[in-house]
Amino acid sequence: MKCKFFRLIYPKSVEDAQNGSYTVALYAPCETVLDSQGNKLNSITVVGYYLPIMERMKVDIAGRWKKDAKYGLQFMMESYEEIIDPGKKGIVAYLSSGLFRGIGKRLAERIYNTFGDDALTILDNDPDRIREVPGISSKHCEQLRDSYLETRSARRIITMLAPLDVNAGQAVRMQKELGIRAEELLKERPYEVFEQGLLSFEVADRLAERQGIPRTAPERVAAGLLHTLEVAEQKGHLCLHKEHFVRQAVELLRTPGLNRMTVANVAFEMLKADRLALYQSHVYRPVMAKAEDGVAQCVREMLQRSSLPYIGDLDDEIDQQQEELGFTLAEEQRQAVKTALASPICIISGGPGTGKTSIQRVFLNIYQKAFPDADIICCAPTGRAARRLEQSSGLPACTVHKALNLTAGDTNTLTMPEQVDADLVLVDEISMLDMAMTWYLFHALPPMCRLVLVGDADQLPSVGPGAVLSELLRCGRIPMVMLDKVFRQSEGSMIAENARHIRHGDTDLQFDGDFQFWGSADIRQSAEWLERLYMQEVCRYGVDNVALLTPFRAKTETGVRSMNERLRTLVNPPGANKPELSLGQRIFRLGDKVMQTKNREEVSNGDIGYIRKIERDDDGFLVEVDFHDDRIVAYEDNESLSHLDLAYATTIHKSQGGQYDSVLLSIQNCHGRMLKRPLVYTGLTRARCRAQIVGDWQAVIRAIQTTDTERRNTLLAARIIQTAT
């Protein structure tokens, strides 16, 4: 579509638009353009990154049309080409259009007078020759060259990557990371860009194929080996046995002439160059080996502490706490309190109703009484879990990220964290911590700091790679107490009792008003029943206190995306007084219940809030979310808004760390490979008062009877045993 730039709508300044910001602009078509009803369009709203906003310059834009719910018909630009009139007038107009910082009309004329009609070809292929233009200082020459290269490079990279399904925003971020050599690196060394974490292996492979890089090239094999480990990490594994590793790499590369011996030889060279790591016949990416070995070393150092400050007669202290708090601890609960107070590191593990909250309260009270000036940090992996910990402990609590002063992206490179100022650190929901975050946690502890880890070993493991809690328990070196007896006899006791049955693989569940099953093998019927039951529970407990949990985000009619749209229509229907904002195919509406999906300074991954304001004008948009506790968080760009999801329904994985009065759980045969005991157990244990399962009973039985047979590949326990001997 040939057109001319007319007016910038968003962002406010040309400088921001030229820096790669998401941009909305108005264009005048230079040819006949009709809408879907056949009406001629006199102006077109174009959205995208690095839009051509040069006045008086014709451009040929490629992309696709979309209809925004609020702003109507828009054209989403994917790439463009300048239409430059031949001769001095056209070239000078192009160079002085504002696209290239530092080049005005006079300088553009001097550039043309120096190079003539070949000016653009020379600048594209040999921009250093700009030094030949008279009257430009050396410093100015460098600035002009870099500006020209960066701007041309960004547009070329967008054009290069668009056919490979890399959107313009990703392409712009990549160009900024790689600098002025971005285009060269993507063309000549795509696998190097992949190893920097800026490009997927699949896209690097297609770029390499375009450039004629042989599929048997050593750099491709090396990238394939690293990608094989990345795929394993996405499934929760830290490492692969060397034989399986090579075999899987050969299968992934799928190239005649690449046999196991060839691939193994490349892997051996990578081991020598420290691009791979080996431990007990298992191969790691170096960062994962560093994380696992570092945690093992920290555990060893904590276990070697010879003495701790004397607290007093623990039995007497516990008896006194029982009298003050008005309850009596069972023997295994008393033992858990003693273990927490007498050990430099300990683990307390148990399901719902086993008394973990009472244990935490008692040992914290005793510790504070013995050491009134001690600094205590209470934390958990998610904001919801941290707030629950704060309520149960009576002490301030925060996320692990916040306690360690980490941002969302800090857990990939393993740079040494600052030590926290603490004498005791209590971490709840430890099963949710992956290996990288555990490395940060252990390395942030001062030398004599006590560490108490609390969690449920039967819940789903962390989303990230590793099986930290199960490995810490497996090593047999760390003082621990396993709680199994259910003590809670109040409302919701049937949930705790059934959770205990599920932990032991027992399908003989008991049903009553607290725990119900609604049989439906038909997925559409299940979606209708979930919808009806959800509204009943919302009327009973309120939308804040009800969760609909399902294994999948998409794929089925009971998936998170589908159910979120259905439930939102009932709970928060559209209205004239409810502004909306679209992001891709997602629509956010005033009053929507939403979840934060990535840590940021003001809000944590997993926090749930409500949209309290949506505003949009020529300068952009503003979305405000109320996350309670006086936390009003603003979202003013597409990237930050992309970290919000509707939260009427959520995956069981995302629900970890949360507690709700009522939980609806979708379990169907179509959930296939997801049907495992930890999935059902985790979903059920999110409920405080009522739990209802909708689905196929045979699927429930299959899940309860299926342990996670593919144990995660990690050797943390082995490393701890080795370092502790």
mmCIF file of C-alpha atoms in Angstrom, residues 205 499 710:
data_model
loop_
_atom_site.group_PDB
_atom_site.id
_atom_site.type_symbol
_atom_site.label_atom_id
_atom_site.label_comp_id
_atom_site.label_asym_id
_atom_site.label_seq_id
_atom_site.Cartn_x
_atom_site.Cartn_y
_atom_site.Cartn_z
ATOM 1 C CA ASP A 205 18.147 -22.361 11.691
ATOM 2 C CA ALA A 499 -5.945 -34.524 49.934
ATOM 3 C CA GLU A 710 9.287 -39.033 34.428
#
